[in-house]
Coordinates of C-alpha atoms in Angstrom, one line a residue:
X1198 CA -2.1 -2.2 -28.6
X1199 CA -3.9 -5.5 -27.4
X1200 CA -7.2 -6.8 -28.5
X1201 CA -8.8 -7.9 -25.4
X1202 CA -10.2 -11.5 -24.9
X1203 CA -10.9 -11.8 -21.6
X1204 CA -10.9 -9.3 -18.7
X1205 CA -9.4 -10.1 -15.4
X1206 CA -12.0 -10.7 -12.8
X1207 CA -11.6 -8.7 -9.5
X1208 CA -10.3 -10.7 -6.7
X1209 CA -11.6 -9.6 -2.8
X1210 CA -8.4 -10.8 -0.9
X1211 CA -5.6 -9.8 -3.5
X1212 CA -4.5 -7.9 -6.4
X1213 CA -3.8 -9.4 -9.7
X1214 CA -1.6 -8.2 -12.7
X1215 CA -3.3 -8.0 -16.2
X1216 CA -1.9 -11.2 -18.1
X1217 CA -0.9 -10.4 -22.0
X1218 CA 0.5 -12.9 -24.3
X1219 CA 2.6 -10.7 -26.8
X1220 CA 1.8 -12.8 -29.7
X1221 CA -1.1 -13.0 -32.4
X1222 CA -0.1 -16.7 -33.1
X1223 CA -3.5 -18.8 -33.1
X1224 CA -1.5 -21.7 -31.8
X1225 CA 0.2 -20.3 -28.7
X1226 CA -2.9 -18.4 -27.9
X1227 CA -4.9 -21.8 -27.7
X1228 CA -1.9 -23.3 -25.5
X1229 CA -1.9 -20.5 -23.2
X1230 CA -5.8 -20.9 -22.8
X1231 CA -5.1 -24.2 -21.6
X1232 CA -3.7 -22.6 -18.0
X1233 CA -7.3 -21.2 -17.6
X1234 CA -6.0 -17.6 -17.2
X1235 CA -7.9 -15.1 -18.9
X1236 CA -5.4 -13.0 -21.0
X1237 CA -5.4 -10.3 -23.9
X1238 CA -3.4 -10.4 -26.6
X1239 CA -0.9 -8.1 -28.1
X1240 CA 1.4 -7.7 -31.5
X1241 CA 4.7 -6.9 -30.9
X1242 CA 5.5 -6.0 -34.3
X1243 CA 9.4 -6.8 -34.2
X1244 CA 11.9 -7.4 -36.9
X1245 CA 12.4 -11.6 -36.9
X1246 CA 15.4 -11.5 -39.2
X1247 CA 18.5 -13.0 -37.9
X1248 CA 21.3 -11.1 -37.2
X1249 CA 24.6 -11.8 -38.9
X1250 CA 26.4 -14.7 -37.4
X1251 CA 23.6 -15.2 -34.9
X1252 CA 22.9 -18.9 -33.8
X1253 CA 19.5 -20.1 -33.8
X1254 CA 19.3 -20.5 -30.0
X1255 CA 20.3 -16.9 -29.5
X1256 CA 17.8 -15.6 -32.1
X1257 CA 15.1 -17.3 -30.2
X1258 CA 16.0 -15.8 -26.9
X1259 CA 16.4 -12.5 -28.9
X1260 CA 13.3 -12.4 -30.1
X1261 CA 11.2 -13.6 -27.3
X1262 CA 12.7 -10.9 -25.3
X1263 CA 12.1 -8.1 -27.8
X1264 CA 8.4 -9.2 -28.3
X1265 CA 7.8 -9.5 -24.5
X1266 CA 9.2 -5.8 -24.0
X1267 CA 7.7 -4.6 -27.3
X1268 CA 4.1 -5.4 -25.6
X1269 CA 4.9 -4.2 -21.9
X1270 CA 6.3 -0.7 -23.3
X1271 CA 2.7 0.0 -24.5
X1272 CA 1.1 -0.8 -21.1
X1273 CA 0.8 1.8 -18.0
X1274 CA -1.0 -0.6 -15.8
X1275 CA 0.6 -3.4 -14.0
X1276 CA 1.0 -6.4 -16.5
X1277 CA 2.8 -9.7 -16.9
X1278 CA 3.6 -10.4 -20.6
X1279 CA 4.7 -13.3 -22.3
X1280 CA 7.0 -13.3 -25.4
X1281 CA 7.7 -16.3 -27.1
X1282 CA 9.9 -17.4 -30.4
X1283 CA 10.6 -20.5 -32.2
X1284 CA 13.7 -21.4 -34.1
X1285 CA 14.6 -24.7 -36.1
X1286 CA 18.2 -25.0 -35.9
X1287 CA 19.5 -27.4 -38.5
X1288 CA 23.2 -27.8 -37.9
X1289 CA 23.3 -24.3 -36.7
X1290 CA 21.5 -22.6 -39.7
X1291 CA 18.4 -21.0 -38.4
X1292 CA 14.9 -22.0 -40.1
X1293 CA 12.1 -19.5 -39.2
X1294 CA 8.7 -19.4 -40.7
X1295 CA 8.6 -20.3 -44.4
X1296 CA 6.1 -17.9 -45.4
X1297 CA 5.2 -19.5 -49.0
X1298 CA 5.3 -22.9 -50.6
X1299 CA 8.8 -22.4 -52.2
X1300 CA 10.6 -21.6 -49.4
X1301 CA 8.8 -24.7 -47.2
X1302 CA 9.6 -26.9 -49.8
X1303 CA 13.3 -26.0 -49.6
X1304 CA 13.0 -26.3 -45.7
X1305 CA 11.5 -29.8 -46.0
X1306 CA 14.2 -31.2 -48.6
X1307 CA 17.0 -29.9 -46.5
X1308 CA 15.6 -31.3 -43.4
X1309 CA 14.8 -34.9 -44.7
X1310 CA 16.8 -37.8 -42.7
X1311 CA 18.2 -35.1 -40.3
X1312 CA 17.8 -34.4 -36.8
X1313 CA 16.6 -30.5 -36.2
X1314 CA 16.7 -28.9 -33.0
X1315 CA 13.7 -26.8 -32.2
X1316 CA 14.5 -23.7 -29.7
X1317 CA 11.3 -22.3 -28.1
X1318 CA 12.4 -19.1 -26.1
X1319 CA 9.9 -18.1 -23.4
X1320 CA 10.4 -14.4 -21.9
X1321 CA 8.1 -13.1 -19.0
X1322 CA 8.4 -9.5 -17.9
X1323 CA 6.0 -7.8 -15.3
X1324 CA 7.6 -4.2 -15.4
X1325 CA 5.9 -3.0 -12.3
X1326 CA 8.3 -5.4 -10.3
X1327 CA 11.0 -5.2 -12.4
X1328 CA 10.3 -9.4 -13.1
X1329 CA 12.4 -10.1 -16.5
X1330 CA 13.5 -13.8 -16.9
X1331 CA 13.7 -16.0 -20.2
X1332 CA 14.1 -19.5 -20.7
X1333 CA 14.4 -22.0 -23.5
X1334 CA 13.0 -25.7 -24.0
X1335 CA 15.1 -27.4 -27.1
X1336 CA 13.3 -30.3 -28.7
X1337 CA 15.1 -32.8 -31.1
X1338 CA 13.2 -33.7 -33.9
X1339 CA 14.3 -36.4 -36.5
X1340 CA 12.6 -36.3 -39.9
X1341 CA 12.3 -39.4 -42.0
X1342 CA 13.9 -39.6 -45.5
X1343 CA 11.0 -37.9 -47.2
X1344 CA 10.6 -38.3 -50.9
X1345 CA 9.9 -35.0 -53.0
X1346 CA 6.4 -36.6 -53.6
X1347 CA 6.0 -36.9 -49.9
X1348 CA 7.0 -33.2 -49.4
X1349 CA 4.5 -31.8 -52.0
X1350 CA 1.7 -34.0 -50.4
X1351 CA 2.2 -32.9 -47.3
X1352 CA 2.7 -29.0 -48.3
X1353 CA -0.3 -28.9 -50.5
X1354 CA -2.6 -30.5 -47.6
X1355 CA -1.4 -28.5 -44.6
X1356 CA 0.2 -25.5 -45.8
X1357 CA 2.2 -25.1 -42.7
X1358 CA 3.8 -21.7 -44.2
X1359 CA 3.6 -19.8 -40.4
X1360 CA 5.5 -22.6 -38.6
X1361 CA 9.2 -22.6 -38.1
X1362 CA 10.1 -25.6 -40.0
X1363 CA 7.6 -25.9 -42.2
X1364 CA 5.5 -28.8 -40.2
X1365 CA 2.7 -29.1 -37.7
X1366 CA 3.5 -32.0 -35.4
X1367 CA 0.0 -31.5 -33.9
X1368 CA -1.2 -32.4 -37.4
X1369 CA -0.6 -34.3 -40.7
X1370 CA 3.3 -33.2 -40.3
X1371 CA 3.8 -36.0 -37.5
X1372 CA 3.8 -38.2 -40.7
X1373 CA 7.1 -36.6 -41.5
X1374 CA 8.8 -37.4 -38.4
X1375 CA 10.9 -40.7 -36.9
X1376 CA 11.3 -39.3 -33.4
X1377 CA 10.3 -36.6 -31.1
X1378 CA 12.6 -35.8 -27.7
X1379 CA 11.0 -33.8 -25.6
X1380 CA 10.4 -33.0 -22.0
X1381 CA 7.4 -31.0 -22.9
X1382 CA 4.6 -31.7 -25.1
X1383 CA 3.8 -28.2 -26.0
X1384 CA 7.1 -27.2 -26.8
X1385 CA 7.0 -28.0 -30.6
X1386 CA 3.9 -26.6 -31.0
X1387 CA 4.9 -23.2 -29.9
X1388 CA 4.7 -22.5 -26.2
X1389 CA 6.3 -24.4 -23.6
X1390 CA 3.7 -24.9 -20.9
X1391 CA 6.0 -26.0 -18.2
X1392 CA 8.4 -23.3 -18.6
X1393 CA 5.7 -20.9 -18.8
X1394 CA 3.7 -22.0 -16.0
X1395 CA 7.1 -21.8 -13.8
X1396 CA 7.7 -18.3 -15.0
X1397 CA 4.4 -16.6 -14.5
X1398 CA 4.6 -18.1 -10.8
X1399 CA 7.7 -16.7 -10.4
X1400 CA 6.3 -13.0 -11.7
X1401 CA 3.7 -13.2 -9.3
X1402 CA 0.7 -15.1 -11.2
X1403 CA 0.6 -18.7 -10.1
X1404 CA -2.2 -20.3 -12.5
X1405 CA -3.6 -22.5 -9.7
X1406 CA -3.2 -19.6 -6.9
X1407 CA -5.6 -17.5 -8.9
X1408 CA -7.8 -20.2 -9.6
X1409 CA -7.9 -21.1 -6.1
X1410 CA -9.6 -17.5 -5.8
X1411 CA -12.5 -18.2 -8.2
X1412 CA -15.5 -20.0 -8.0
X1413 CA -15.0 -23.5 -9.4

């Protein structure tokens, strides 16, 4: 069940759905808070392993939808649920969260000197109106030709074991990269806010419209 972070304040002129982020990620929670919408969080508890023959892009889409549906199914009231997943794509091979130092080392060694596509899928569901849409933002990241010492130093200092691709671009991980090609600076961190804002508006929860009803 969701862990309440803030209650949606009542509006006198309209009824707004309750917003739920279907993720326990601190990165996605921080990103979503930038939209200034109150929200709850819920743990989707889904199996994040790739299916046989599944492409990284298809994997990101499937998991984002599974996460959103898993949380939405727990709710009886009018809710808008956000599910998101990011999969790093190294020449067609999916790279998820390493989980430990050994796997992170293997990932970074494999990615050095390579261009990696980071697919971040966002699914927004509002069961009461049968709204369900999923979109993907892809970021192309070129890694430097890193030495083993650079890889080891970085991992010991930042320990990015909960990040797809074993690097935090918002931190020291930026020093591992030669370039980033993206039309949404928030996508690589884990939740593309441009797509998220669009989907929320289409679901009936426009951030600026909601804020206009509040005392600013």
